[in-house]
Amino acid sequence: MTSTKSEPTVPAAGSRARRSLLAAYAPIGIAGALLALVPLSIGESRLLMGLAVGGLLFAAYAIAFNVIFGSTNQLFLCVGALAGIGGYTSGILADRAGVGMPLAMVVAAVVAAAVGGVISWIAVSRSLGVIFTGIITLAFSLAFHNLLLGQRDLTGGETGLVIQAGEGSLLRELVPPYYGLLALVVGYLIVYRLLQMSHIGWAFRALRDDETTAELAGVDVARYRIYAGIIGSAMLGLAGALYAHTEGYIGPSTYSFGEVDVRVLVMLAFGGIGTLLGPLLGAVVFTVLDEVLVEFGQLRVLIYGGLIVVLFLGFKQGVITAITRLFGRFGGQRPA
Amino acid sequence: MLEVSGLSAGYHGEDVVHEIDFSVASGEAVIIIGSNGAGKTTLFRAICGLGPVSTGTVTFEGKSITAMPVHKISRSGLAYVPAERHLFPQMSVGENLGLGAFPRAPDPATLKFVLDLFPRLAERQNQHAGTMSGGEQQMLAVGRALMSRPRLLMLDEPSTGLAPKLAQEAYAALEVLRRRGMTLLIAEQQVPLALKLADRGYVVENGRIHKTGTTEMLANDPDVRRAYLGVA
Amino acid sequence: MKAAVLDGLVLGLQFGLLGVGLTLVYGLGGVLNLAHGALAVVAATVVALLMDAGLPAGAGVAAGLAVAGALGLLIDSTLMRPVYRQTGEERVLLGLLLTLGVAFMIDGFLVWRFPLRGLSLNIGGEAISILGVRMRSGSLLASVVSILVGVLLVVFFRWSRMGRAIRSVIQDEEGAQLVGVNPVAARRLIFGLSAVLAGLVAITRSMTSPVQVTAGIDFTILALIVTVVGGLGSVLGAFLAGILLGIVNTISSFYIGTYITTIMLLLAAALTILFRPAGLLGRRR
């Protein structure tokens, strides 16, 4: 009597596989389509479009951080710095070294990826735990900030850098940058989903659940951590570079810990660490919230602090997971 | 003096000991025999508060200590010497002993008694606990527990890791304590020395009590002899 | 050069005191308190406000320290409870994030409510000559206070029963519980004490240069660097590292420049983590 026990599922060709593929990427498509409609209502306002672009930028940052921290528990407190490496590298190469803008952005992403990969490699080879990884990346972030301030000739110091590459192109208009960044965000979401569904994603989940067991099961934890570091950092570098060329101006505070890392942390925590759309949701909500709170001035910092406390105390799983759980209770099992 | 009733305890939601009932009367010396993994340590940790209790109660001198925090239990006359000893490695013998009496100041008479009982400790009063040998650390752990003048002394595998001669010395010291009226509860894997010291014993296997009786009975029980006394 | 070294020493003593509080809280509970600097600034702000209102400096300082200490006790007894319930890396992460949130709450409140405030304690008097170097009385007083407090701390931890009990929690928490030490109470006490120490540093600092309401983050980062280099959990290590880094800081700022100096200090912390994670005097956990 042949056994009907489950065999390892091999995605079969045919409509069944196509349907599950659709289900996996549909949320991205829907989110992308919805966001694509935004300029239709606010496309006239310079202020609002600027905010929207910023929101998408932070969504990109948050997705990248989700890859690094959400997938492999590496507390990289240098998100801003990695994006800054991308932004400054691309700007300086394009303006001063005559490198074409697209190439400059690619190089910037590669440089950021290399730095992130090195950081991961260091953390992994010295077995640095959460605290030391956090401290070292924080130190790196601060050192980078000071480097920007100190190396006036190269980086413009405190006054920042005006970036000419991109001037006159679509990137400097009102609406195209939005779509450019939207394309980036959708692309990142697709990358994230691809990772999730690949063997890399499986390794990520294994090592996040229980590192020792994963090691025993043959997962090369070190290697996958470095992969995550490289991929996430490349995303950060590219996003930072794209932003630099659309804005036309960057400064040390554009990529500082307080401006970037803290926000990204809150956005990701709110949306849901380790979920697909969590970073996007968090970015959207907090971009809107930021604007709403602008009249409170410095009180915003207090409110952010309070939100961090509340979020990590009670709401650690984030909104997306909460919603999923809710639906799970009503609609049966949902694939992880 | 100590009553354990229906005690189940374990880790991560899974019980390791199941519905254990036993008691220790004042002045008795009771041993818990069991092999590695039988649940002795889990049981002891649950009793002194270091480990969680799933169900059941522990009563000491009439008061329930089931949900009491460890330090309160330690201050109420029950002293526990764990297998890992948990000494303070960067403090001297003297400082370790002194802290044993916390929150009170160390009583000079008790200190003298402990140092007489363990002359090796007296020789090394200023040595850091972390640099001492296994046997010396064991003595220090027991001595430290004694500094709080406990009425019940619990020891988890006091002879483990000790050379036979040292193990005998340790049990000789425990014998002195017993004769002075101290109530003892000892968990042991290496059973012969413990059987000689104690009055009664329980055999624990797979988290449950399998047998109980006087140590004479246990020493003559064929299963016990086979499993724990290395007699065919 | 001698002046720079002496100045560095003065600064270093304060660095050390700043690190001691942070390292103690970590040693006892595994929490890296990122709100450390914010608590320091709270003390300084309270002193400034009270002195503005006419209170004599002594009373103002006492009040500032008391408020910082009380805030520390409050934070430990409320927000840190869920943190202590976790273990291992979960605890570390949660502790980091919650204290970061608290830091923002305190900093945000202070900057919003007292935007341009700073504390500057003027200690009048002539400059005195020490080892051939003229030192302002502010620096002198700051150093004397730092040394005094440092000695008191060492005496407390080495020779008092309470101090030893606290050390025992750092060295072996289960052992401490078994001898009757209450680790929860120990942690609370130390959290409050570290807040008081942080406040003291801010106040003594203000004797030589004004402490702005925005200085919280700078203090925290400094404390972090000192703690890491000295060894997480080691009081003596924090002092040693503080003095070392203080001297390095002053000499480097004088001869090289501020930005590079900051990078150097950060590098010191990074290199320690990479090559000697236990720090100068810490234990290998």
PDB file of C-alpha atoms in Angstrom, chain A residues 69 73 75 77 122-123 126 128-136 138-140 142-144 146-147 149-152 158 211 257-258 262 265 296-299 301-310 312-313 316, chain C residues 26 30-32 34 79 82-83 86 89-90 92-94 96-109 111-112 217 221 224 228 232 258-260 262-263 266-267 269-271 273-278:
ATOM      1  CA  PHE A  69      17.505  43.073  11.070  1.00  0.00           C
ATOM      2  CA  ASN A  73      18.694  39.803  13.809  1.00  0.00           C
ATOM      3  CA  LEU A  75      21.177  45.238  14.855  1.00  0.00           C
ATOM      4  CA  LEU A  77      22.314  51.038  13.855  1.00  0.00           C
ATOM      5  CA  ILE A 122      33.213  41.394  11.297  1.00  0.00           C
ATOM      6  CA  ALA A 123      30.185  40.846  13.490  1.00  0.00           C
ATOM      7  CA  ARG A 126      34.025  37.916  16.149  1.00  0.00           C
ATOM      8  CA  LEU A 128      29.453  39.833  18.324  1.00  0.00           C
ATOM      9  CA  GLY A 129      26.097  39.643  19.990  1.00  0.00           C
ATOM     10  CA  VAL A 130      23.304  42.148  19.676  1.00  0.00           C
ATOM     11  CA  ILE A 131      24.827  44.703  22.024  1.00  0.00           C
ATOM     12  CA  PHE A 132      28.247  44.796  20.468  1.00  0.00           C
ATOM     13  CA  THR A 133      26.876  44.800  16.937  1.00  0.00           C
ATOM     14  CA  GLY A 134      24.628  47.662  17.920  1.00  0.00           C
ATOM     15  CA  ILE A 135      27.427  49.609  19.558  1.00  0.00           C
ATOM     16  CA  ILE A 136      29.858  49.052  16.727  1.00  0.00           C
ATOM     17  CA  LEU A 138      26.343  53.063  16.144  1.00  0.00           C
ATOM     18  CA  ALA A 139      29.991  54.027  16.480  1.00  0.00           C
ATOM     19  CA  PHE A 140      30.345  53.615  12.724  1.00  0.00           C
ATOM     20  CA  LEU A 142      28.686  58.530  14.376  1.00  0.00           C
ATOM     21  CA  ALA A 143      32.179  58.242  12.942  1.00  0.00           C
ATOM     22  CA  PHE A 144      30.752  58.585   9.442  1.00  0.00           C
ATOM     23  CA  ASN A 146      31.989  63.173  11.923  1.00  0.00           C
ATOM     24  CA  LEU A 147      33.879  62.230   8.793  1.00  0.00           C
ATOM     25  CA  LEU A 149      31.684  67.119   8.967  1.00  0.00           C
ATOM     26  CA  GLY A 150      35.441  67.043   9.043  1.00  0.00           C
ATOM     27  CA  GLN A 151      36.316  66.370   5.442  1.00  0.00           C
ATOM     28  CA  ARG A 152      35.110  69.721   4.221  1.00  0.00           C
ATOM     29  CA  GLU A 158      28.297  70.978   7.644  1.00  0.00           C
ATOM     30  CA  GLU A 211      20.552  29.713  15.836  1.00  0.00           C
ATOM     31  CA  PHE A 257      21.235  58.503  13.174  1.00  0.00           C
ATOM     32  CA  GLY A 258      18.575  60.748  14.619  1.00  0.00           C
ATOM     33  CA  VAL A 262      15.364  56.145  14.775  1.00  0.00           C
ATOM     34  CA  LEU A 265      13.220  51.540  13.733  1.00  0.00           C
ATOM     35  CA  PHE A 296       4.328  70.448  17.936  1.00  0.00           C
ATOM     36  CA  GLY A 297       7.924  71.249  17.182  1.00  0.00           C
ATOM     37  CA  GLN A 298      10.306  69.653  19.605  1.00  0.00           C
ATOM     38  CA  LEU A 299       7.502  67.816  21.309  1.00  0.00           C
ATOM     39  CA  VAL A 301      10.805  63.957  19.753  1.00  0.00           C
ATOM     40  CA  LEU A 302       9.013  63.247  22.994  1.00  0.00           C
ATOM     41  CA  ILE A 303       6.119  61.678  21.123  1.00  0.00           C
ATOM     42  CA  TYR A 304       8.477  59.535  19.068  1.00  0.00           C
ATOM     43  CA  GLY A 305      10.160  58.377  22.235  1.00  0.00           C
ATOM     44  CA  GLY A 306       6.838  57.521  23.767  1.00  0.00           C
ATOM     45  CA  LEU A 307       5.850  55.631  20.637  1.00  0.00           C
ATOM     46  CA  ILE A 308       9.062  53.607  20.710  1.00  0.00           C
ATOM     47  CA  VAL A 309       8.390  52.632  24.306  1.00  0.00           C
ATOM     48  CA  VAL A 310       4.776  51.713  23.689  1.00  0.00           C
ATOM     49  CA  PHE A 312       8.266  47.714  21.853  1.00  0.00           C
ATOM     50  CA  LEU A 313       6.505  47.112  25.119  1.00  0.00           C
ATOM     51  CA  LYS A 316       6.214  44.204  19.174  1.00  0.00           C
TER      52      LYS A 316
ATOM     53  CA  TYR C  26      24.747  46.725  32.647  1.00  0.00           C
ATOM     54  CA  GLY C  30      22.255  43.319  31.288  1.00  0.00           C
ATOM     55  CA  VAL C  31      20.625  46.577  30.307  1.00  0.00           C
ATOM     56  CA  LEU C  32      22.538  49.204  28.373  1.00  0.00           C
ATOM     57  CA  LEU C  34      20.718  54.691  26.574  1.00  0.00           C
ATOM     58  CA  LEU C  79       9.677  50.273  32.290  1.00  0.00           C
ATOM     59  CA  PRO C  82       9.218  43.730  31.348  1.00  0.00           C
ATOM     60  CA  VAL C  83      12.827  43.955  30.254  1.00  0.00           C
ATOM     61  CA  GLN C  86      13.219  38.518  29.306  1.00  0.00           C
ATOM     62  CA  GLU C  89      19.577  38.679  23.803  1.00  0.00           C
ATOM     63  CA  GLU C  90      15.880  39.433  24.028  1.00  0.00           C
ATOM     64  CA  VAL C  92      19.457  43.228  25.763  1.00  0.00           C
ATOM     65  CA  LEU C  93      17.506  44.262  22.699  1.00  0.00           C
ATOM     66  CA  LEU C  94      14.413  45.295  24.584  1.00  0.00           C
ATOM     67  CA  LEU C  96      18.311  49.054  24.381  1.00  0.00           C
ATOM     68  CA  LEU C  97      15.144  50.006  22.594  1.00  0.00           C
ATOM     69  CA  LEU C  98      13.116  50.982  25.649  1.00  0.00           C
ATOM     70  CA  THR C  99      15.871  53.122  27.113  1.00  0.00           C
ATOM     71  CA  LEU C 100      16.325  54.710  23.691  1.00  0.00           C
ATOM     72  CA  GLY C 101      12.654  55.619  23.774  1.00  0.00           C
ATOM     73  CA  VAL C 102      12.973  57.017  27.278  1.00  0.00           C
ATOM     74  CA  ALA C 103      16.010  59.017  26.210  1.00  0.00           C
ATOM     75  CA  PHE C 104      13.972  60.610  23.456  1.00  0.00           C
ATOM     76  CA  MET C 105      11.113  61.301  25.798  1.00  0.00           C
ATOM     77  CA  ILE C 106      13.311  63.055  28.329  1.00  0.00           C
ATOM     78  CA  ASP C 107      15.449  64.880  25.778  1.00  0.00           C
ATOM     79  CA  GLY C 108      12.422  65.868  23.751  1.00  0.00           C
ATOM     80  CA  PHE C 109      10.653  67.202  26.809  1.00  0.00           C
ATOM     81  CA  VAL C 111      14.414  70.735  24.672  1.00  0.00           C
ATOM     82  CA  TRP C 112      10.791  71.558  24.065  1.00  0.00           C
ATOM     83  CA  ILE C 217      23.043  62.214  23.611  1.00  0.00           C
ATOM     84  CA  ILE C 221      27.747  58.204  23.779  1.00  0.00           C
ATOM     85  CA  LEU C 224      29.064  54.150  26.197  1.00  0.00           C
ATOM     86  CA  VAL C 228      32.992  49.498  26.481  1.00  0.00           C
ATOM     87  CA  LEU C 232      31.106  46.064  30.776  1.00  0.00           C
ATOM     88  CA  THR C 258      37.551  67.915  17.253  1.00  0.00           C
ATOM     89  CA  TYR C 259      36.089  65.759  14.492  1.00  0.00           C
ATOM     90  CA  ILE C 260      39.065  63.467  14.329  1.00  0.00           C
ATOM     91  CA  THR C 262      35.521  62.062  18.198  1.00  0.00           C
ATOM     92  CA  ILE C 263      36.325  59.510  15.530  1.00  0.00           C
ATOM     93  CA  LEU C 266      34.631  55.892  18.642  1.00  0.00           C
ATOM     94  CA  LEU C 267      37.441  53.887  17.090  1.00  0.00           C
ATOM     95  CA  ALA C 269      35.403  51.566  21.431  1.00  0.00           C
ATOM     96  CA  ALA C 270      35.168  49.681  18.141  1.00  0.00           C
ATOM     97  CA  LEU C 271      38.683  48.280  18.439  1.00  0.00           C
ATOM     98  CA  ILE C 273      34.925  45.334  20.878  1.00  0.00           C
ATOM     99  CA  LEU C 274      36.815  43.689  18.075  1.00  0.00           C
ATOM    100  CA  PHE C 275      39.990  42.698  19.793  1.00  0.00           C
ATOM    101  CA  ARG C 276      39.385  42.684  23.502  1.00  0.00           C
ATOM    102  CA  PRO C 277      35.646  42.535  24.089  1.00  0.00           C
ATOM    103  CA  ALA C 278      36.110  42.175  27.803  1.00  0.00           C
TER     104      ALA C 278
END
